Short mmCIF file of C-alpha atoms and ligand atoms in Angstrom, two decimals:
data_model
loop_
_atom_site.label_atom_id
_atom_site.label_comp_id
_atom_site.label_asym_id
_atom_site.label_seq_id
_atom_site.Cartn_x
_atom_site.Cartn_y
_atom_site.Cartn_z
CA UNK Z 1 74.04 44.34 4.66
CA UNK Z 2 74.63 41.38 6.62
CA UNK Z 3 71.37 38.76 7.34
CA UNK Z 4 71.42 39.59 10.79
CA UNK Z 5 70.64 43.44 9.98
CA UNK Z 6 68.29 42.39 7.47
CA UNK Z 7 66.13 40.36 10.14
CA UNK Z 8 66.99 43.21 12.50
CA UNK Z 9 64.67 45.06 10.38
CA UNK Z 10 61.39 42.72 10.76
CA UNK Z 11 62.24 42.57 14.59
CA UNK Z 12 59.17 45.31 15.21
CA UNK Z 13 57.44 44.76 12.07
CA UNK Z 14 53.42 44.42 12.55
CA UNK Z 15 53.12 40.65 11.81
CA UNK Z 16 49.34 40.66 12.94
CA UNK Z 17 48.17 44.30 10.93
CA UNK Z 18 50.24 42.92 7.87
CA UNK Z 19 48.07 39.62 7.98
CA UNK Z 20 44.44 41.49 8.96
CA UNK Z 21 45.37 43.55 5.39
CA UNK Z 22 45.99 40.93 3.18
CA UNK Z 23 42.92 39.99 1.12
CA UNK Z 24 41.99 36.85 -1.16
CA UNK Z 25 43.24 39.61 -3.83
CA UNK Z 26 45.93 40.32 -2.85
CA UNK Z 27 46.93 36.47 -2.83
CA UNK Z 28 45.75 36.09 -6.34
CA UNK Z 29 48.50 39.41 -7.52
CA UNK Z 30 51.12 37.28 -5.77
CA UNK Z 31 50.16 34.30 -7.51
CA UNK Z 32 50.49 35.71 -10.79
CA UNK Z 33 53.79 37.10 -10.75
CA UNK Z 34 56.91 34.98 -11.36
CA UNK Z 35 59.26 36.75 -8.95
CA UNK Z 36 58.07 37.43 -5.46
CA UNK Z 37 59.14 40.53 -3.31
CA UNK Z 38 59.88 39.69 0.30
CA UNK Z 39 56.20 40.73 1.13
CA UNK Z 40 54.19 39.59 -1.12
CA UNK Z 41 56.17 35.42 0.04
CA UNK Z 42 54.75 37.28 3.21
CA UNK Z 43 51.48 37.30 1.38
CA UNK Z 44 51.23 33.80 1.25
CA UNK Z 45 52.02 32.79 4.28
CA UNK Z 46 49.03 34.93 5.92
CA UNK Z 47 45.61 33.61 6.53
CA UNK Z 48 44.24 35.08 3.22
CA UNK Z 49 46.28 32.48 1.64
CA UNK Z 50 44.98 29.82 3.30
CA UNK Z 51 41.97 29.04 0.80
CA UNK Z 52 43.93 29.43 -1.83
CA UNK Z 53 46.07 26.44 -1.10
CA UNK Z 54 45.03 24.47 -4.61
CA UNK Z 55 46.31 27.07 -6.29
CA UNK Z 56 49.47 27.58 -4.58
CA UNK Z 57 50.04 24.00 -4.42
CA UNK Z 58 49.38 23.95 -8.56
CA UNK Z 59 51.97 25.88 -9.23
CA UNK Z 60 54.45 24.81 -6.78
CA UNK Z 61 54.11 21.85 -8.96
CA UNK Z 62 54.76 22.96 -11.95
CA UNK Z 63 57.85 24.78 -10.38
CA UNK Z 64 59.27 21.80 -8.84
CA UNK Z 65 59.09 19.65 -12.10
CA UNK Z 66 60.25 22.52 -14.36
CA UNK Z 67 63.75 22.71 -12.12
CA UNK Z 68 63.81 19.31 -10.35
CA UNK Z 69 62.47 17.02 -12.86
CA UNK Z 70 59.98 14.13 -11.70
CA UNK Z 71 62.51 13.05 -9.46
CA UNK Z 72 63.12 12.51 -6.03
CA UNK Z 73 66.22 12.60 -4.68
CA UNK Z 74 67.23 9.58 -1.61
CA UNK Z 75 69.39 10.12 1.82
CA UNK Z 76 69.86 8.20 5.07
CA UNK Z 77 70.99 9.88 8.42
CA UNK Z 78 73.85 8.12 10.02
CA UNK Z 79 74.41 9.40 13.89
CA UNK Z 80 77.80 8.66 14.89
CA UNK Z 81 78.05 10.16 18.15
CA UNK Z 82 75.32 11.21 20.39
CA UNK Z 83 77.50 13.52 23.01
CA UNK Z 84 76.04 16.78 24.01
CA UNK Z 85 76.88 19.47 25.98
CA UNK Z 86 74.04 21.77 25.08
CA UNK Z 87 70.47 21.57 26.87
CA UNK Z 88 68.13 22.24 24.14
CA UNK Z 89 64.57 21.68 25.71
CA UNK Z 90 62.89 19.82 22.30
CA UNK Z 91 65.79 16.93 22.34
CA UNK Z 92 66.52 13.70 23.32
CA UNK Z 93 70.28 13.73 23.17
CA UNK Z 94 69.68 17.16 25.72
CA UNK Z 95 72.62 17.10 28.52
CA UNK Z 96 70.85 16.79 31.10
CA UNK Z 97 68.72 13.52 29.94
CA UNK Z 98 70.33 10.29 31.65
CA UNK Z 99 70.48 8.17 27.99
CA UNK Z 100 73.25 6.08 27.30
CA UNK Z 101 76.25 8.22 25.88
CA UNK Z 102 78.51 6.94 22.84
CA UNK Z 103 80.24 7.61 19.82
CA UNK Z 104 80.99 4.94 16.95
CA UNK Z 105 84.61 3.79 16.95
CA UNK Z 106 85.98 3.69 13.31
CA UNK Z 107 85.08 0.07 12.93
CA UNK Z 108 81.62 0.43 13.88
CA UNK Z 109 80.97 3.15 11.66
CA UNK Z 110 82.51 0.63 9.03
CA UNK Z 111 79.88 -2.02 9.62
CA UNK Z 112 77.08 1.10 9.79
CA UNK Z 113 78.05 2.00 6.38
CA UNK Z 114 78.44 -1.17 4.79
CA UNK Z 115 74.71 -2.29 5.60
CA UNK Z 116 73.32 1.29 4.98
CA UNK Z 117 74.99 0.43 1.40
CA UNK Z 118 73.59 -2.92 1.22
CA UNK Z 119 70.15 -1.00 0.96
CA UNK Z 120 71.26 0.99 -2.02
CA UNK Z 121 71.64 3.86 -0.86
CA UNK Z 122 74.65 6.38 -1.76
CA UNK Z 123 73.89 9.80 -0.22
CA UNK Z 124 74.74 9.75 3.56
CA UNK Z 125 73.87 12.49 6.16
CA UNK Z 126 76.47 11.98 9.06
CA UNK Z 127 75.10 13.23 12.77
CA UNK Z 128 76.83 14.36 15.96
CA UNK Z 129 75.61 15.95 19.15
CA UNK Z 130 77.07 19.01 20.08
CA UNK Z 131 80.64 18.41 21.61
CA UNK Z 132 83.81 19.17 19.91
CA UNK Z 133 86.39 17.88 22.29
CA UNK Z 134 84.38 14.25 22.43
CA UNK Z 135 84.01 14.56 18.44
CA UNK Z 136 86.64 16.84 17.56
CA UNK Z 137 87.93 17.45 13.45
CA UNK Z 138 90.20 14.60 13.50
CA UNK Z 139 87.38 12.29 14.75
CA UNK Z 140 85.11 13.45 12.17
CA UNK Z 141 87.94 13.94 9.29
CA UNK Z 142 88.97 9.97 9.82
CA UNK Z 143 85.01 9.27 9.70
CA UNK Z 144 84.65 11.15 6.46
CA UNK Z 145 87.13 9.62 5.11
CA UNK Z 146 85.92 6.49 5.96
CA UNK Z 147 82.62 6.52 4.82
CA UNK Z 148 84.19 8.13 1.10
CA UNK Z 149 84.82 4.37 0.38
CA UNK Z 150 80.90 3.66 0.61
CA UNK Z 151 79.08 7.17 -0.44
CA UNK Z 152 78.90 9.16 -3.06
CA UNK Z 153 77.71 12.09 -1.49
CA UNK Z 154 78.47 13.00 2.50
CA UNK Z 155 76.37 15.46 4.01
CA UNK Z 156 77.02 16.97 7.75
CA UNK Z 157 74.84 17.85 10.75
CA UNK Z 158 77.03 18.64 13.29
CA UNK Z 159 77.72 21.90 15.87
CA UNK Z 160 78.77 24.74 13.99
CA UNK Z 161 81.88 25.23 13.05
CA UNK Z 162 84.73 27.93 11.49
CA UNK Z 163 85.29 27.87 8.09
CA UNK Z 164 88.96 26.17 8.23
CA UNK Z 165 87.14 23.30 10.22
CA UNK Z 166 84.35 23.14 7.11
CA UNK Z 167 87.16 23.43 4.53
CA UNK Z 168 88.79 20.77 6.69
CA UNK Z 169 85.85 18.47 6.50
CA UNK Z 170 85.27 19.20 2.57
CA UNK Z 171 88.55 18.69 1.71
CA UNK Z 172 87.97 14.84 3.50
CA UNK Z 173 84.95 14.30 0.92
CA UNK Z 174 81.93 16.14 2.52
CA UNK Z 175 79.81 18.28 -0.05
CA UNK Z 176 76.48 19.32 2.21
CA UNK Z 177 75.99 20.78 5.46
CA UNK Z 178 72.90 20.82 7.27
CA UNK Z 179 72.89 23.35 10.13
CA UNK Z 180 69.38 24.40 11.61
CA UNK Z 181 68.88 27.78 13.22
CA UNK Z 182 65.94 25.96 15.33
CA UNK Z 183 64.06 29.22 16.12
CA UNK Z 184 64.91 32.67 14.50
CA UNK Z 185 62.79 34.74 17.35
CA UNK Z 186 65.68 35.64 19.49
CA UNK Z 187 64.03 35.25 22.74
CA UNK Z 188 62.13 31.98 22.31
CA UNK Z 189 65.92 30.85 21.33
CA UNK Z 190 67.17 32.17 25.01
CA UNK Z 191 64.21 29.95 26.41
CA UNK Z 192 64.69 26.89 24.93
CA UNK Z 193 69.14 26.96 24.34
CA UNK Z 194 69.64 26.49 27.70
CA UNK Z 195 73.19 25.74 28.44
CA UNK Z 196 76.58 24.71 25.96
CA UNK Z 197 77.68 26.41 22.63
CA UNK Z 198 74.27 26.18 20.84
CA UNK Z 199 73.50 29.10 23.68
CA UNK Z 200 75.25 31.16 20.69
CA UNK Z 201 72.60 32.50 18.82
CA UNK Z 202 74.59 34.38 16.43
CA UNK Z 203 77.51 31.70 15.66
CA UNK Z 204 74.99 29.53 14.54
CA UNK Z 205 73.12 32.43 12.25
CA UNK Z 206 76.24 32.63 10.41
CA UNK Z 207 77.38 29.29 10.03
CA UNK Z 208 75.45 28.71 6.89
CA UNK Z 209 77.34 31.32 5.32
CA UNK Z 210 80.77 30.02 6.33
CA UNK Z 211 79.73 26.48 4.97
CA UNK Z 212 78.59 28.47 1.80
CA UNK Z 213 82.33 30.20 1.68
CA UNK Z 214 84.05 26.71 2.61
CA UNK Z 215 83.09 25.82 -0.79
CA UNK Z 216 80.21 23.10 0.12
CA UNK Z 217 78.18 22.48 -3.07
CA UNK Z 218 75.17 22.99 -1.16
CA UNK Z 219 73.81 24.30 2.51
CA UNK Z 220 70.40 23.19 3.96
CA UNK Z 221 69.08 25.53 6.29
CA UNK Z 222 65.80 25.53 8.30
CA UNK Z 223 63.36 26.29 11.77
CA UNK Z 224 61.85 23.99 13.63
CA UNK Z 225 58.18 23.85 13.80
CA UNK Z 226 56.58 24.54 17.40
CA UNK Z 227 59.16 26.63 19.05
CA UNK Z 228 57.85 29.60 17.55
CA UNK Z 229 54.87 31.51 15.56
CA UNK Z 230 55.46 28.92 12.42
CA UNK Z 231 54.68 31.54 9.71
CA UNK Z 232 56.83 34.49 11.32
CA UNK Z 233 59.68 31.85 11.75
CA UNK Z 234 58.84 30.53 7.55
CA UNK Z 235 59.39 34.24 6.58
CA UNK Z 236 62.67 34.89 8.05
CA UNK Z 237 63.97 31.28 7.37
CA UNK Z 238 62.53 32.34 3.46
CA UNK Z 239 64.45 35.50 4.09
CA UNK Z 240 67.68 34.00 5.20
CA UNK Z 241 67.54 31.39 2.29
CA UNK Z 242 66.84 34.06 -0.35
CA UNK Z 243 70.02 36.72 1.00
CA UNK Z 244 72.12 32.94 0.85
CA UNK Z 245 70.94 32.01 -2.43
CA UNK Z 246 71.67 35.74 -4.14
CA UNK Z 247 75.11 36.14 -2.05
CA UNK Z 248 76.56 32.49 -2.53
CA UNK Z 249 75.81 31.58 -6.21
CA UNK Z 250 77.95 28.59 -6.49
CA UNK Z 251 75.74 27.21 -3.73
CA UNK Z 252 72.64 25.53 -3.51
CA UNK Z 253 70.52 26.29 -0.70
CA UNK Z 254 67.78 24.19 0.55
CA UNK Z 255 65.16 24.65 3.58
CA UNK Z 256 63.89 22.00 5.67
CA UNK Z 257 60.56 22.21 7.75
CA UNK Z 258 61.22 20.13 10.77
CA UNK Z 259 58.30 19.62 12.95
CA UNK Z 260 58.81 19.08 16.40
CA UNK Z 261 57.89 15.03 17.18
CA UNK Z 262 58.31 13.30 20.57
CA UNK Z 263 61.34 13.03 22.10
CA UNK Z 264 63.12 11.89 25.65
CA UNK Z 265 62.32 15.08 28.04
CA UNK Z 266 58.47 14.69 27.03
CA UNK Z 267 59.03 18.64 25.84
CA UNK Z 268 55.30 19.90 24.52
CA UNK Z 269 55.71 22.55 21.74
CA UNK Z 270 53.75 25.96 22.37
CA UNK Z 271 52.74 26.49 18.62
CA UNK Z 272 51.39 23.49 16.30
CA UNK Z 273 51.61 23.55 12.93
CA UNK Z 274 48.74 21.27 11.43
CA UNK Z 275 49.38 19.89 8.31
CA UNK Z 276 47.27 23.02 6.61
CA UNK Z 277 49.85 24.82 7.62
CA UNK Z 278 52.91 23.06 6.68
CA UNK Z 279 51.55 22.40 2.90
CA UNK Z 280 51.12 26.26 2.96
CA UNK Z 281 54.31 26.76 4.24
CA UNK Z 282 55.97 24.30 1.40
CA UNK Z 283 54.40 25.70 -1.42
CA UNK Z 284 55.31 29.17 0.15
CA UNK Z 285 58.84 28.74 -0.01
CA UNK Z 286 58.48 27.00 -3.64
CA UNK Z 287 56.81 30.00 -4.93
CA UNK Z 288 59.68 32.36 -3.32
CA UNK Z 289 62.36 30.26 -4.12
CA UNK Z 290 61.70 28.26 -6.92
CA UNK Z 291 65.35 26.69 -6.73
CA UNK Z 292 65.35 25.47 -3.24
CA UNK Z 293 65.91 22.14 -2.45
CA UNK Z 294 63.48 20.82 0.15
CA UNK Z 295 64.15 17.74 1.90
CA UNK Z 296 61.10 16.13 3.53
CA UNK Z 297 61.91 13.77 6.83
CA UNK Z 298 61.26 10.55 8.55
CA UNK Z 299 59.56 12.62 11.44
CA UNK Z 300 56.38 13.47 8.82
CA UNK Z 301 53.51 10.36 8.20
CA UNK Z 302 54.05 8.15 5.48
CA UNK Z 303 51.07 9.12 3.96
CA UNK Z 304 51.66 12.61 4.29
CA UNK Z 305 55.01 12.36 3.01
CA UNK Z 306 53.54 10.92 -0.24
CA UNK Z 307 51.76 13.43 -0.62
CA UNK Z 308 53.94 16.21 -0.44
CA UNK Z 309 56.25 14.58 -3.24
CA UNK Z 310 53.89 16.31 -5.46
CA UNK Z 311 53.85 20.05 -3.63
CA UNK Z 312 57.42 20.69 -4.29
CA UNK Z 313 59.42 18.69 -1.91
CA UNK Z 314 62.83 17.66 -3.55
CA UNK Z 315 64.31 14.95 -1.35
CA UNK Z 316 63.50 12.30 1.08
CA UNK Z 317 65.10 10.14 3.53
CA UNK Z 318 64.21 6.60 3.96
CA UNK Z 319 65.34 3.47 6.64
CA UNK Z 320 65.91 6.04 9.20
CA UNK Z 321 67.40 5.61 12.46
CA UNK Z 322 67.65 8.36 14.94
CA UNK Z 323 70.32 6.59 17.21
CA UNK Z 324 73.77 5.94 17.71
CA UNK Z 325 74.83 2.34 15.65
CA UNK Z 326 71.20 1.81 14.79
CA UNK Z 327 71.23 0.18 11.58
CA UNK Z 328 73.61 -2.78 13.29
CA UNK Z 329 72.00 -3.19 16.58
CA UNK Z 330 75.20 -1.79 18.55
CA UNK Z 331 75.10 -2.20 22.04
CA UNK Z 332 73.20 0.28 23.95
CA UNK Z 333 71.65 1.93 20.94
CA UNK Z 334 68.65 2.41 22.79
CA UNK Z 335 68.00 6.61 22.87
CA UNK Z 336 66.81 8.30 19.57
CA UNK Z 337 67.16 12.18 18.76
CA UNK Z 338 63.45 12.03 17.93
CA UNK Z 339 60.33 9.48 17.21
CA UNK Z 340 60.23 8.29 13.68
CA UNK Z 341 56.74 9.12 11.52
CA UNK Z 342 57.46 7.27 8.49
CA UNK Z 343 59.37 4.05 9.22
CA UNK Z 344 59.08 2.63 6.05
CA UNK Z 345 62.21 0.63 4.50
CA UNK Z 346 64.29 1.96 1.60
CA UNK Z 347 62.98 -0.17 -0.45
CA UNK Z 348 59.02 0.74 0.47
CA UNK Z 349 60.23 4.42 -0.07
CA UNK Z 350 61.39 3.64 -3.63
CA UNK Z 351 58.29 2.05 -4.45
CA UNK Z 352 56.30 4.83 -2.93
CA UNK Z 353 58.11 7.36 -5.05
CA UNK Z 354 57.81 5.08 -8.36
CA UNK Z 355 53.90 4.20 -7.74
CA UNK Z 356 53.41 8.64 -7.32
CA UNK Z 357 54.97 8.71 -10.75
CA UNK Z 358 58.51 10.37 -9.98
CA UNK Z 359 61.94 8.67 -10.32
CA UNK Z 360 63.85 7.76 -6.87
CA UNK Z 361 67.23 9.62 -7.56
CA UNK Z 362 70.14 7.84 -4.93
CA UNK Z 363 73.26 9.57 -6.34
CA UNK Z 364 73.58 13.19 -8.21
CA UNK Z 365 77.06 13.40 -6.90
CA UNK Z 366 79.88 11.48 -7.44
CA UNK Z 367 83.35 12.76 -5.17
CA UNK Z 368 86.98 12.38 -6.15
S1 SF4 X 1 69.54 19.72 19.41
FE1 SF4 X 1 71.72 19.29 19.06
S2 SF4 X 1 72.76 20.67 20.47
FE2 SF4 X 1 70.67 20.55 21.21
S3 SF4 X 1 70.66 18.92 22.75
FE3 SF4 X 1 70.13 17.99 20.76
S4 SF4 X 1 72.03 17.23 19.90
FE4 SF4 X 1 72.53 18.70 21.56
#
């Protein structure tokens, strides 16, 4: 069965009657088995669970430390090119906004890359907009290749691609790709994908799968927070990272939780998920998938983001800069994706991580 039947299947389920039957019981069953059935990960995210966060977040804990150690593990985003032809409502780099376009030339992504190193820091995520013929493989092969000399791990979040193009781009030293579905509901995706290739809802589905068969070591998938009912959209992105994990074994799959943050377009989000809800949400997906990476952003508070390093998040970034040739001041660097939460430095992050108790981890990888 492909993912997209499976979800076809929940398209008419009875979110609401599911919820209004779950009891503080029924939370405590699901919290006492070791292997949870697609409902009873259901279980938890419904409003019966939501008193019974201590004890989800208790043993989220102990599943995080039992496969991931105390440790933490340490990335930077690096946005290379900030082109777009898609007109996604929730984003600043949107086609129709009138920001300042540009992409890095090789040399400029040298200089990026030399002072992201100069902080320490080995695992790189490298970020486009969505337009292949301003961007296109060779561009981002070159750029790879390139930063290979500084990193020991590349990841990618790009526009989807094929699978020759991913195989392309791991061949040239990339190991992780990063592609978001956004929003799962397929209508709310019809509102808010207005124009360009990310109009494509089912492309994208898939592309985590042909990253998976391209032979990257690991795929991070994820929803973003606001664009739709945040627990429906944690089930099916639980759902799509459980029918990953069991059909690509070679690959480790990881789920981010994005929340929406300000951006240029002023966009408002229809649903908010308060922090409640994301910790339930987190220790949800823990409990589910106990494997699961789960990388924790720059757009949550500092604060916040300390605290989760305890509730089973697995990696953080740190220094982040959400616009083209940011970390050198090139010119007319002005326009991010997205506000930054936690602006803290690398080296604030590290002794964030080290004061909760954990180990910063900045390289797991090493290419060849
Ligand atoms: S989310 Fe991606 S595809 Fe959509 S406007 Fe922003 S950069 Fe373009």
């Amino acid at each position: 069965m492909s993912f997209s039947e499976l979800i076809d299947q929940y398209a008419d389920f009875d979110y609401q009657g599911f919820f209004q039957s779950r009891t503080e019981a029924h939370v405590h069953q699901c919290l006492a088995k070791d292997k949870l059935a697609p409902l009873e990960f259901l279980t938890l995210l419904s409003p019966a669970a939501e008193d019974q966060l201590e004890a989800m977040a208790q043993k989220a804990r102990g599943l995080t430390i039992q496969h991931f150690g105390h440790t933490i593990q340490l990335y930077i985003p690096l946005y290379i090119s900030n082109y777009c032809n898609s007109e996604c409502v929730y984003c600043g780099f949107n086609r129709r906004h009138d920001i300042t376009r540009r992409k890095l030339t090789m040399e400029e992504i040298d200089i990026e890359a030399r002072k992201i190193a100069e902080t320490g820091m080995r695992h790189v995520l490298v970020l486009t907009g969505e337009a292949p013929k301003l961007t296109p493989i060779d561009y981002l092969v070159d750029a790879i290749k390139l930063l290979k000399r500084y990193f020991s791990s590349i990841s990618i979040e790009m526009y989807p691609m094929d699978t020759e193009e991913y195989a392309q781009l791991k061949e040239a030293g990339v190991d992780g790709l990063t592609i978001y579905q956004e929003v799962y509901d397929r209508q709310t995706y019809r509102q808010v994908h207005l124009a360009g290739r990310k109009t494509d809802y089912q492309y994208r589905l898939d592309a985590a799968a042909r990253g998976a068969e391209a032979g990257f070591r690991w795929v991070n998938i994820g929803a973003l927070y606001g664009l739709a009912d945040p627990f429906k959209e944690a089930f099916i992105t639980g759902l799509h990272a459980h029918y990953l994990t069991h059909r690509y074994l070679e690959t480790e799959i990881s789920i981010s939780m994005p929340r929406i943050n300000p951006a240029e377009g002023g966009y408002q989000p229809d649903y908010l998920l308060d922090d409640r809800g994301f910790v339930q949400i987190l220790t949800a997906f823990r409990l589910f998938l106990p494997r699961a990476g789960i990388p924790i952003s720059t757009r949550e508070r500092a604060t916040f983001r300390d605290h989760l390093m305890h509730l089973g998040a697995t990696r953080f970034s740190a220094g982040s800069r959400t616009d083209v040739g940011g970390y050198t001041g090139v010119e007319d660097s002005q326009c991010q994706q997205f506000e930054i939460s936690d602006e803290r430095g690398v080296n604030d992050m590290v002794a964030a991580i080290k004061a909760g108790g954990l180990q910063p981890v900045y390289k797991d990888w090493e290419l060849f």
